[in-house]
Tab-separated table of N, CA and C and ligand atoms in Angstrom:
chain	number	residue	atom	x	y	z
A	1	UNK	N	0.849	-1.201	0.000
A	1	UNK	CA	0.000	0.000	0.000
A	1	UNK	C	0.887	1.255	0.000
A	2	UNK	N	0.444	2.223	-0.784
A	2	UNK	CA	1.123	3.519	-0.813
A	2	UNK	C	0.191	4.551	-0.165
A	3	UNK	N	0.698	5.302	0.773
A	3	UNK	CA	-0.094	6.360	1.396
A	3	UNK	C	0.107	7.669	0.643
A	4	UNK	N	-0.991	8.217	0.146
A	4	UNK	CA	-0.931	9.527	-0.528
A	4	UNK	C	-1.483	10.565	0.439
A	5	UNK	N	-0.657	11.516	0.799
A	5	UNK	CA	-1.072	12.551	1.747
A	5	UNK	C	-1.044	13.904	1.062
A	6	UNK	N	-1.967	14.757	1.496
A	6	UNK	CA	-1.943	16.128	0.973
A	6	UNK	C	-2.416	17.066	2.076
A	7	UNK	N	-1.914	18.297	2.004
A	7	UNK	CA	-2.174	19.242	3.078
A	7	UNK	C	-3.579	19.808	3.093
A	8	UNK	N	-4.270	19.747	1.961
A	8	UNK	CA	-5.586	20.372	1.865
A	8	UNK	C	-6.393	19.674	0.773
A	9	UNK	N	-7.697	19.742	0.910
A	9	UNK	CA	-8.548	19.185	-0.153
A	9	UNK	C	-8.262	19.875	-1.479
A	10	UNK	N	-7.815	21.142	-1.407
A	10	UNK	CA	-7.542	21.887	-2.639
A	10	UNK	C	-6.359	21.279	-3.418
A	11	UNK	N	-5.611	20.380	-2.794
A	11	UNK	CA	-4.486	19.730	-3.476
A	11	UNK	C	-4.922	18.511	-4.308
A	12	UNK	N	-6.162	18.066	-4.098
A	12	UNK	CA	-6.584	16.795	-4.698
A	12	UNK	C	-6.605	16.837	-6.226
A	13	UNK	N	-6.972	17.987	-6.800
A	13	UNK	CA	-6.986	18.113	-8.268
A	13	UNK	C	-5.648	17.685	-8.854
A	14	UNK	N	-4.584	18.058	-8.164
A	14	UNK	CA	-3.238	17.683	-8.619
A	14	UNK	C	-2.882	16.276	-8.145
A	15	UNK	N	-3.113	15.989	-6.880
A	15	UNK	CA	-2.642	14.722	-6.308
A	15	UNK	C	-3.378	13.503	-6.866
A	16	UNK	N	-4.565	13.732	-7.428
A	16	UNK	CA	-5.276	12.590	-8.011
A	16	UNK	C	-4.482	11.978	-9.177
A	17	UNK	N	-3.547	12.747	-9.727
A	17	UNK	CA	-2.716	12.193	-10.809
A	17	UNK	C	-1.746	11.130	-10.286
A	18	UNK	N	-1.330	11.250	-9.045
A	18	UNK	CA	-0.518	10.180	-8.431
A	18	UNK	C	-1.395	8.948	-8.229
A	19	UNK	N	-2.600	9.188	-7.722
A	19	UNK	CA	-3.528	8.081	-7.467
A	19	UNK	C	-3.878	7.350	-8.768
A	20	UNK	N	-4.087	8.117	-9.849
A	20	UNK	CA	-4.459	7.494	-11.140
A	20	UNK	C	-3.378	6.541	-11.635
A	21	UNK	N	-2.127	6.954	-11.469
A	21	UNK	CA	-1.043	6.084	-11.940
A	21	UNK	C	-1.001	4.796	-11.124
A	22	UNK	N	-1.145	4.924	-9.817
A	22	UNK	CA	-1.124	3.718	-8.975
A	22	UNK	C	-2.298	2.807	-9.335
A	23	UNK	N	-3.446	3.427	-9.540
A	23	UNK	CA	-4.642	2.645	-9.895
A	23	UNK	C	-4.429	1.908	-11.214
A	24	UNK	N	-3.835	2.601	-12.189
A	24	UNK	CA	-3.620	2.004	-13.507
A	24	UNK	C	-2.730	0.760	-13.424
A	25	UNK	N	-1.833	0.734	-12.450
A	25	UNK	CA	-0.938	-0.425	-12.296
A	25	UNK	C	-1.452	-1.409	-11.242
A	26	UNK	N	-2.623	-1.141	-10.713
A	26	UNK	CA	-3.193	-2.064	-9.724
A	26	UNK	C	-2.485	-2.030	-8.383
A	27	UNK	N	-1.828	-0.910	-8.084
A	27	UNK	CA	-1.124	-0.787	-6.794
A	27	UNK	C	-2.097	-0.205	-5.762
A	28	UNK	N	-2.307	-0.896	-4.651
A	28	UNK	CA	-3.206	-0.372	-3.630
A	28	UNK	C	-2.697	0.930	-3.008
A	29	UNK	N	-3.584	1.842	-2.793
A	29	UNK	CA	-3.199	3.121	-2.184
A	29	UNK	C	-4.350	3.639	-1.355
A	30	UNK	N	-4.053	4.575	-0.486
A	30	UNK	CA	-5.123	5.334	0.164
A	30	UNK	C	-4.719	6.791	0.166
A	31	UNK	N	-5.679	7.663	-0.051
A	31	UNK	CA	-5.409	9.100	-0.125
A	31	UNK	C	-6.089	9.782	1.056
A	32	UNK	N	-5.333	10.651	1.736
A	32	UNK	CA	-5.854	11.340	2.928
A	32	UNK	C	-5.443	12.811	2.913
A	33	UNK	N	-6.338	13.660	3.394
A	33	UNK	CA	-5.969	15.052	3.656
A	33	UNK	C	-5.524	15.131	5.110
A	34	UNK	N	-4.245	15.384	5.309
A	34	UNK	CA	-3.709	15.555	6.671
A	34	UNK	C	-2.636	16.642	6.589
A	35	UNK	N	-2.812	17.671	7.378
A	35	UNK	CA	-1.903	18.813	7.280
A	35	UNK	C	-0.826	18.750	8.363
A	36	UNK	N	0.411	19.077	7.948
A	36	UNK	CA	1.517	19.070	8.920
A	36	UNK	C	1.353	20.165	9.954
A	37	UNK	N	0.693	21.277	9.575
A	37	UNK	CA	0.572	22.371	10.544
A	37	UNK	C	-0.835	22.500	11.124
A	38	UNK	N	-1.870	22.020	10.378
A	38	UNK	CA	-3.233	22.145	10.907
A	38	UNK	C	-3.630	20.923	11.728
A	39	UNK	N	-3.033	19.775	11.413
A	39	UNK	CA	-3.390	18.560	12.173
A	39	UNK	C	-2.139	17.697	12.382
A	40	UNK	N	-1.130	18.245	13.068
A	40	UNK	CA	0.136	17.513	13.224
A	40	UNK	C	0.002	16.213	14.011
A	41	UNK	N	-0.880	16.187	15.015
A	41	UNK	CA	-1.021	14.956	15.817
A	41	UNK	C	-1.621	13.836	14.972
A	42	UNK	N	-2.622	14.202	14.162
A	42	UNK	CA	-3.241	13.215	13.276
A	42	UNK	C	-2.209	12.667	12.285
A	43	UNK	N	-1.318	13.528	11.823
A	43	UNK	CA	-0.294	13.096	10.863
A	43	UNK	C	0.588	12.012	11.477
A	44	UNK	N	1.035	12.245	12.677
A	44	UNK	CA	1.910	11.267	13.350
A	44	UNK	C	1.161	9.955	13.580
A	45	UNK	N	-0.089	10.068	14.017
A	45	UNK	CA	-0.909	8.852	14.233
A	45	UNK	C	-1.085	8.082	12.927
A	46	UNK	N	-1.380	8.822	11.845
A	46	UNK	CA	-1.629	8.169	10.562
A	46	UNK	C	-0.379	7.422	10.081
A	47	UNK	N	0.766	8.055	10.187
A	47	UNK	CA	2.002	7.419	9.701
A	47	UNK	C	2.249	6.118	10.471
A	48	UNK	N	2.086	6.175	11.778
A	48	UNK	CA	2.302	4.975	12.606
A	48	UNK	C	1.326	3.871	12.188
A	49	UNK	N	0.077	4.251	11.997
A	49	UNK	CA	-0.951	3.272	11.644
A	49	UNK	C	-0.701	2.693	10.239
A	50	UNK	N	-0.367	3.563	9.289
A	50	UNK	CA	-0.130	3.093	7.915
A	50	UNK	C	1.072	2.153	7.877
A	51	UNK	N	2.098	2.462	8.640
A	51	UNK	CA	3.265	1.561	8.703
A	51	UNK	C	2.856	0.194	9.247
A	52	UNK	N	2.027	0.200	10.273
A	52	UNK	CA	1.630	-1.083	10.882
A	52	UNK	C	0.755	-1.895	9.929
A	53	UNK	N	0.125	-1.215	8.961
A	53	UNK	CA	-0.701	-1.917	7.971
A	53	UNK	C	0.076	-2.234	6.702
A	54	UNK	N	1.392	-2.022	6.721
A	54	UNK	CA	2.235	-2.466	5.605
A	54	UNK	C	2.471	-1.456	4.510
A	55	UNK	N	2.308	-0.166	4.805
A	55	UNK	CA	2.620	0.854	3.788
A	55	UNK	C	4.069	0.690	3.325
A	56	UNK	N	4.279	0.925	2.030
A	56	UNK	CA	5.622	0.758	1.457
A	56	UNK	C	6.314	2.094	1.205
A	57	UNK	N	5.523	3.148	1.075
A	57	UNK	CA	6.076	4.486	0.827
A	57	UNK	C	4.944	5.492	1.011
A	58	UNK	N	5.340	6.748	1.141
A	58	UNK	CA	4.350	7.831	1.203
A	58	UNK	C	4.625	8.820	0.076
A	59	UNK	N	3.544	9.283	-0.542
A	59	UNK	CA	3.628	10.391	-1.483
A	59	UNK	C	2.956	11.572	-0.784
A	60	UNK	N	3.681	12.673	-0.641
A	60	UNK	CA	3.141	13.808	0.113
A	60	UNK	C	3.147	15.059	-0.759
A	61	UNK	N	1.971	15.651	-0.929
A	61	UNK	CA	1.853	16.874	-1.722
A	61	UNK	C	1.376	18.020	-0.862
A	62	UNK	N	2.060	19.156	-0.967
A	62	UNK	CA	1.627	20.327	-0.205
A	62	UNK	C	2.080	21.582	-0.933
A	63	UNK	N	1.430	22.684	-0.551
A	63	UNK	CA	1.732	23.939	-1.217
A	63	UNK	C	2.203	25.010	-0.259
A	64	UNK	N	2.750	26.089	-0.821
A	64	UNK	CA	3.277	27.247	-0.069
A	64	UNK	C	4.463	26.816	0.811
A	65	UNK	N	4.433	27.144	2.116
A	65	UNK	CA	5.524	26.695	3.004
A	65	UNK	C	5.326	25.202	3.242
A	66	UNK	N	5.710	24.422	2.230
A	66	UNK	CA	5.252	23.029	2.123
A	66	UNK	C	6.132	22.083	2.922
A	67	UNK	N	5.834	21.939	4.194
A	67	UNK	CA	6.677	21.110	5.062
A	67	UNK	C	6.126	19.709	5.264
A	68	UNK	N	4.973	19.397	4.593
A	68	UNK	CA	4.344	18.090	4.839
A	68	UNK	C	5.293	16.925	4.555
A	69	UNK	N	5.911	16.925	3.365
A	69	UNK	CA	6.760	15.780	3.010
A	69	UNK	C	7.932	15.654	3.991
A	70	UNK	N	8.516	16.769	4.377
A	70	UNK	CA	9.639	16.728	5.313
A	70	UNK	C	9.237	16.212	6.678
A	71	UNK	N	8.062	16.615	7.138
A	71	UNK	CA	7.600	16.129	8.445
A	71	UNK	C	7.294	14.631	8.364
A	72	UNK	N	6.660	14.214	7.264
A	72	UNK	CA	6.405	12.770	7.093
A	72	UNK	C	7.733	12.019	7.136
A	73	UNK	N	8.720	12.515	6.385
A	73	UNK	CA	10.022	11.837	6.329
A	73	UNK	C	10.679	11.778	7.713
A	74	UNK	N	10.416	12.784	8.532
A	74	UNK	CA	11.032	12.802	9.872
A	74	UNK	C	10.426	11.751	10.789
A	75	UNK	N	9.239	11.226	10.406
A	75	UNK	CA	8.539	10.287	11.286
A	75	UNK	C	8.530	8.853	10.760
A	76	UNK	N	9.198	8.599	9.633
A	76	UNK	CA	9.191	7.244	9.075
A	76	UNK	C	10.523	6.948	8.415
A	77	UNK	N	10.838	5.639	8.330
A	77	UNK	CA	12.018	5.219	7.561
A	77	UNK	C	11.625	4.870	6.131
A	78	UNK	N	10.329	4.841	5.844
A	78	UNK	CA	9.880	4.516	4.484
A	78	UNK	C	10.242	5.658	3.530
A	79	UNK	N	10.382	5.343	2.223
A	79	UNK	CA	10.662	6.406	1.260
A	79	UNK	C	9.518	7.420	1.207
A	80	UNK	N	9.868	8.693	1.123
A	80	UNK	CA	8.868	9.762	1.015
A	80	UNK	C	9.098	10.522	-0.291
A	81	UNK	N	8.045	10.577	-1.109
A	81	UNK	CA	8.110	11.243	-2.410
A	81	UNK	C	7.319	12.538	-2.279
A	82	UNK	N	7.969	13.655	-2.496
A	82	UNK	CA	7.324	14.949	-2.289
A	82	UNK	C	6.858	15.561	-3.601
A	83	UNK	N	5.645	16.097	-3.584
A	83	UNK	CA	5.105	16.759	-4.780
A	83	UNK	C	4.740	18.211	-4.425
A	84	UNK	N	5.442	19.173	-4.987
A	84	UNK	CA	5.124	20.580	-4.713
A	84	UNK	C	3.852	21.005	-5.456
A	85	UNK	N	2.925	21.613	-4.713
A	85	UNK	CA	1.675	22.084	-5.326
A	85	UNK	C	1.882	23.446	-5.980
A	86	UNK	N	1.188	23.683	-7.093
A	86	UNK	CA	1.172	25.036	-7.645
A	86	UNK	C	0.572	25.966	-6.587
A	87	UNK	N	1.048	27.195	-6.509
A	87	UNK	CA	0.492	28.125	-5.518
A	87	UNK	C	0.131	29.438	-6.203
A	88	UNK	N	-0.772	30.159	-5.564
A	88	UNK	CA	-1.375	31.318	-6.219
A	88	UNK	C	-0.365	32.441	-6.481
A	89	UNK	N	0.426	32.782	-5.472
A	89	UNK	CA	1.254	33.990	-5.600
A	89	UNK	C	2.666	33.728	-6.120
A	90	UNK	N	3.187	32.530	-5.848
A	90	UNK	CA	4.569	32.249	-6.271
A	90	UNK	C	4.634	31.085	-7.260
A	91	UNK	N	3.487	30.716	-7.812
A	91	UNK	CA	3.408	29.697	-8.870
A	91	UNK	C	4.094	28.377	-8.498
A	92	UNK	N	4.092	28.048	-7.226
A	92	UNK	CA	4.643	26.758	-6.811
A	92	UNK	C	6.130	26.775	-6.504
A	93	UNK	N	6.800	27.905	-6.760
A	93	UNK	CA	8.237	27.965	-6.443
A	93	UNK	C	8.461	27.858	-4.934
A	94	UNK	N	7.534	28.441	-4.160
A	94	UNK	CA	7.618	28.316	-2.694
A	94	UNK	C	7.489	26.846	-2.280
A	95	UNK	N	6.502	26.156	-2.880
A	95	UNK	CA	6.280	24.745	-2.559
A	95	UNK	C	7.491	23.905	-2.964
A	96	UNK	N	8.020	24.195	-4.159
A	96	UNK	CA	9.164	23.424	-4.659
A	96	UNK	C	10.365	23.562	-3.722
A	97	UNK	N	10.705	24.793	-3.395
A	97	UNK	CA	11.898	24.997	-2.554
A	97	UNK	C	11.684	24.440	-1.148
A	98	UNK	N	10.465	24.587	-0.628
A	98	UNK	CA	10.192	24.054	0.719
A	98	UNK	C	10.301	22.537	0.755
A	99	UNK	N	9.949	21.903	-0.352
A	99	UNK	CA	9.955	20.431	-0.382
A	99	UNK	C	11.333	19.878	-0.734
A	100	UNK	N	12.001	20.532	-1.688
A	100	UNK	CA	13.256	19.954	-2.201
A	100	UNK	C	14.468	20.276	-1.320
A	101	UNK	N	14.428	21.389	-0.633
A	101	UNK	CA	15.628	21.842	0.092
A	101	UNK	C	15.680	21.272	1.510
A	102	UNK	N	15.558	19.940	1.600
A	102	UNK	CA	15.624	19.311	2.924
A	102	UNK	C	17.056	19.340	3.448
A	103	UNK	N	17.236	19.737	4.678
A	103	UNK	CA	18.573	19.671	5.271
A	103	UNK	C	19.059	18.217	5.331
A	104	UNK	N	20.359	18.061	5.324
A	104	UNK	CA	20.998	16.736	5.318
A	104	UNK	C	20.478	15.841	6.444
A	105	UNK	N	20.198	14.590	6.090
A	105	UNK	CA	19.840	13.607	7.105
A	105	UNK	C	18.434	13.057	6.997
A	106	UNK	N	17.516	13.868	6.481
A	106	UNK	CA	16.118	13.419	6.323
A	106	UNK	C	15.717	13.668	4.869
A	107	UNK	N	15.907	12.654	4.003
A	107	UNK	CA	15.666	12.888	2.574
A	107	UNK	C	14.195	12.855	2.169
A	108	UNK	N	13.872	13.700	1.207
A	108	UNK	CA	12.578	13.665	0.506
A	108	UNK	C	12.901	13.665	-0.988
A	109	UNK	N	12.436	12.658	-1.697
A	109	UNK	CA	12.631	12.611	-3.153
A	109	UNK	C	11.585	13.532	-3.767
A	110	UNK	N	12.033	14.639	-4.343
A	110	UNK	CA	11.085	15.681	-4.758
A	110	UNK	C	10.859	15.666	-6.274
A	111	UNK	N	9.616	15.822	-6.657
A	111	UNK	CA	9.229	15.750	-8.065
A	111	UNK	C	8.836	17.134	-8.572
A	112	UNK	N	8.442	17.203	-9.830
A	112	UNK	CA	8.107	18.483	-10.454
A	112	UNK	C	6.854	19.096	-9.817
A	113	UNK	N	6.709	20.390	-9.960
A	113	UNK	CA	5.509	21.088	-9.486
A	113	UNK	C	4.297	20.618	-10.300
A	114	UNK	N	3.231	20.259	-9.584
A	114	UNK	CA	1.946	20.046	-10.252
A	114	UNK	C	1.692	18.642	-10.777
A	115	UNK	N	0.821	18.568	-11.797
A	115	UNK	CA	0.305	17.277	-12.275
A	115	UNK	C	1.405	16.319	-12.711
A	116	UNK	N	2.398	16.826	-13.458
A	116	UNK	CA	3.465	15.935	-13.931
A	116	UNK	C	4.224	15.355	-12.747
A	117	UNK	N	4.480	16.183	-11.743
A	117	UNK	CA	5.183	15.700	-10.559
A	117	UNK	C	4.373	14.655	-9.816
A	118	UNK	N	3.072	14.888	-9.698
A	118	UNK	CA	2.213	13.923	-9.000
A	118	UNK	C	2.183	12.596	-9.758
A	119	UNK	N	1.999	12.679	-11.080
A	119	UNK	CA	1.970	11.454	-11.890
A	119	UNK	C	3.313	10.726	-11.796
A	120	UNK	N	4.409	11.477	-11.868
A	120	UNK	CA	5.727	10.834	-11.806
A	120	UNK	C	6.011	10.245	-10.426
A	121	UNK	N	5.490	10.870	-9.381
A	121	UNK	CA	5.652	10.279	-8.045
A	121	UNK	C	4.937	8.928	-7.992
A	122	UNK	N	3.750	8.871	-8.600
A	122	UNK	CA	3.032	7.595	-8.674
A	122	UNK	C	3.841	6.559	-9.451
A	123	UNK	N	4.380	6.977	-10.595
A	123	UNK	CA	5.173	6.054	-11.417
A	123	UNK	C	6.450	5.622	-10.700
A	124	UNK	N	7.037	6.538	-9.954
A	124	UNK	CA	8.259	6.205	-9.214
A	124	UNK	C	7.954	5.158	-8.131
A	125	UNK	N	6.815	5.320	-7.484
A	125	UNK	CA	6.412	4.331	-6.472
A	125	UNK	C	6.221	2.963	-7.136
A	126	UNK	N	5.645	2.969	-8.334
A	126	UNK	CA	5.487	1.709	-9.070
A	126	UNK	C	6.860	1.096	-9.347
A	127	UNK	N	7.816	1.926	-9.764
A	127	UNK	CA	9.188	1.422	-10.037
A	127	UNK	C	9.797	0.798	-8.795
A	128	UNK	N	9.609	1.440	-7.652
A	128	UNK	CA	10.180	0.886	-6.415
A	128	UNK	C	9.576	-0.482	-6.111
A	129	UNK	N	8.246	-0.571	-6.242
A	129	UNK	CA	7.588	-1.847	-5.939
A	129	UNK	C	7.953	-2.909	-6.977
A	130	UNK	N	8.197	-2.463	-8.220
A	130	UNK	CA	8.521	-3.397	-9.305
A	130	UNK	C	9.880	-4.076	-9.093
A	131	UNK	N	10.707	-3.508	-8.227
A	131	UNK	CA	11.996	-4.153	-7.925
A	131	UNK	C	11.782	-5.564	-7.373
A	132	UNK	N	10.654	-5.739	-6.695
A	132	UNK	CA	10.404	-7.046	-6.061
A	132	UNK	C	9.107	-7.665	-6.539
A	133	UNK	N	8.648	-7.248	-7.703
A	133	UNK	CA	7.371	-7.754	-8.206
A	133	UNK	C	7.481	-7.877	-9.728
A	134	UNK	N	7.674	-9.103	-10.172
A	134	UNK	CA	7.940	-9.348	-11.598
A	134	UNK	C	6.780	-8.895	-12.482
A	135	UNK	N	5.553	-9.121	-12.013
A	135	UNK	CA	4.374	-8.752	-12.818
A	135	UNK	C	4.312	-7.228	-13.006
A	136	UNK	N	4.593	-6.544	-11.935
A	136	UNK	CA	4.579	-5.080	-11.991
A	136	UNK	C	5.705	-4.583	-12.908
A	137	UNK	N	6.831	-5.267	-12.827
A	137	UNK	CA	7.965	-4.929	-13.687
A	137	UNK	C	7.568	-5.047	-15.157
A	138	UNK	N	6.849	-6.115	-15.486
A	138	UNK	CA	6.426	-6.307	-16.883
A	138	UNK	C	5.407	-5.233	-17.293
A	139	UNK	N	4.520	-4.885	-16.388
A	139	UNK	CA	3.527	-3.842	-16.693
A	139	UNK	C	4.213	-2.499	-16.951
A	140	UNK	N	5.225	-2.228	-16.151
A	140	UNK	CA	5.956	-0.968	-16.313
A	140	UNK	C	6.709	-0.947	-17.646
A	141	UNK	N	7.284	-2.094	-17.995
A	141	UNK	CA	7.982	-2.195	-19.288
A	141	UNK	C	7.002	-1.949	-20.438
A	142	UNK	N	5.800	-2.517	-20.330
A	142	UNK	CA	4.777	-2.346	-21.379
A	142	UNK	C	4.340	-0.876	-21.459
A	143	UNK	N	4.210	-0.243	-20.299
A	143	UNK	CA	3.831	1.175	-20.255
A	143	UNK	C	4.866	2.031	-20.986
A	144	UNK	N	6.144	1.765	-20.702
A	144	UNK	CA	7.213	2.529	-21.357
A	144	UNK	C	7.210	2.286	-22.866
A	145	UNK	N	6.956	1.024	-23.255
A	145	UNK	CA	6.947	0.694	-24.694
A	145	UNK	C	5.797	1.426	-25.394
A	146	UNK	N	4.640	1.463	-24.744
A	146	UNK	CA	3.500	2.183	-25.333
A	146	UNK	C	3.835	3.646	-25.563
A	147	UNK	N	4.510	4.249	-24.580
A	147	UNK	CA	4.892	5.664	-24.730
A	147	UNK	C	5.839	5.835	-25.908
A	148	UNK	N	6.837	4.950	-25.983
A	148	UNK	CA	7.817	5.045	-27.067
A	148	UNK	C	7.147	4.829	-28.425
A	149	UNK	N	6.222	3.847	-28.471
A	149	UNK	CA	5.520	3.562	-29.730
A	149	UNK	C	4.685	4.779	-30.164
A	150	UNK	N	4.061	5.441	-29.179
A	150	UNK	CA	3.227	6.608	-29.504
A	150	UNK	C	4.080	7.733	-30.083
A	151	UNK	N	5.267	7.924	-29.528
A	151	UNK	CA	6.163	8.956	-30.067
A	151	UNK	C	6.588	8.598	-31.485
A	152	UNK	N	6.977	7.319	-31.658
A	152	UNK	CA	7.466	6.882	-32.977
A	152	UNK	C	6.372	7.002	-34.035
A	153	UNK	N	5.119	6.848	-33.616
A	153	UNK	CA	4.011	6.859	-34.584
A	153	UNK	C	3.461	8.268	-34.823
A	154	UNK	N	4.020	9.261	-34.154
A	154	UNK	CA	3.471	10.618	-34.279
A	154	UNK	C	3.748	11.201	-35.667
A	155	UNK	N	2.701	11.643	-36.296
A	155	UNK	CA	2.844	12.321	-37.595
A	155	UNK	C	2.361	13.750	-37.420
A	156	UNK	N	3.211	14.688	-37.704
A	156	UNK	CA	2.832	16.093	-37.539
A	156	UNK	C	1.892	16.522	-38.676
A	157	UNK	N	0.935	17.418	-38.388
A	157	UNK	CA	0.054	17.887	-39.476
A	157	UNK	C	0.849	18.663	-40.516
A	158	UNK	N	0.462	18.545	-41.746
A	158	UNK	CA	1.182	19.275	-42.789
A	158	UNK	C	0.825	20.761	-42.739
A	159	UNK	N	1.719	21.594	-43.213
A	159	UNK	CA	1.438	23.047	-43.175
A	159	UNK	C	1.182	23.570	-44.600
B	201	LIG	C1	-1.051	23.899	2.174
B	201	LIG	O1	-1.573	25.143	1.917
B	201	LIG	C2	-1.857	22.935	1.356
B	201	LIG	O2	-1.049	21.859	0.979
B	201	LIG	C3	-2.335	23.742	0.181
B	201	LIG	O3	-1.545	23.506	-0.968
B	201	LIG	C4	-2.134	25.173	0.633
B	201	LIG	C5	-3.433	25.945	0.662
B	201	LIG	O4	-4.356	25.253	1.462
B	201	LIG	P1	-5.883	25.726	1.547
B	201	LIG	O5	-5.844	27.116	2.108
B	201	LIG	O6	-6.419	25.642	0.135
B	201	LIG	O7	-6.563	24.734	2.463
B	201	LIG	O8	-1.132	23.561	3.506
């Protein structure tokens, strides 16, 4: 199981792209709104509970002073994949820097701002699980081949 966390319901439009990728590969996940600053006690409880239920990694998306992924990483040894949310005033640069610039010792694997980052975090989680799951490995190989085939088959409109 992969735990998908986000700081606010307003993040779901973006974070659902992580969920879609996991769903497409048949990877079990659960998505929760839990804020590092609005509900810190719930966050700690959730991480402990998800670990006891066999979570393999967490994907954490947050915006602005985005400390969710870092706080999650501070409370677990599982891999934490951070997704910076687009933000109104700084276009997600605040979220990106808050998520990616973790001080030494507590790593967060940080992805691109927005939908692509969320989708890639989902795909990265699939890659991690595929290390020990041959069927998933084959599905991932097929996914990559489909992408390559689509590029090779692209014909540009004539001008
Ligand atoms: C962060 O603040 C959330 O992750 C969200 O991206 C941002 C804005 O939250 P709302 O004010 O929309 O709840 O905690």
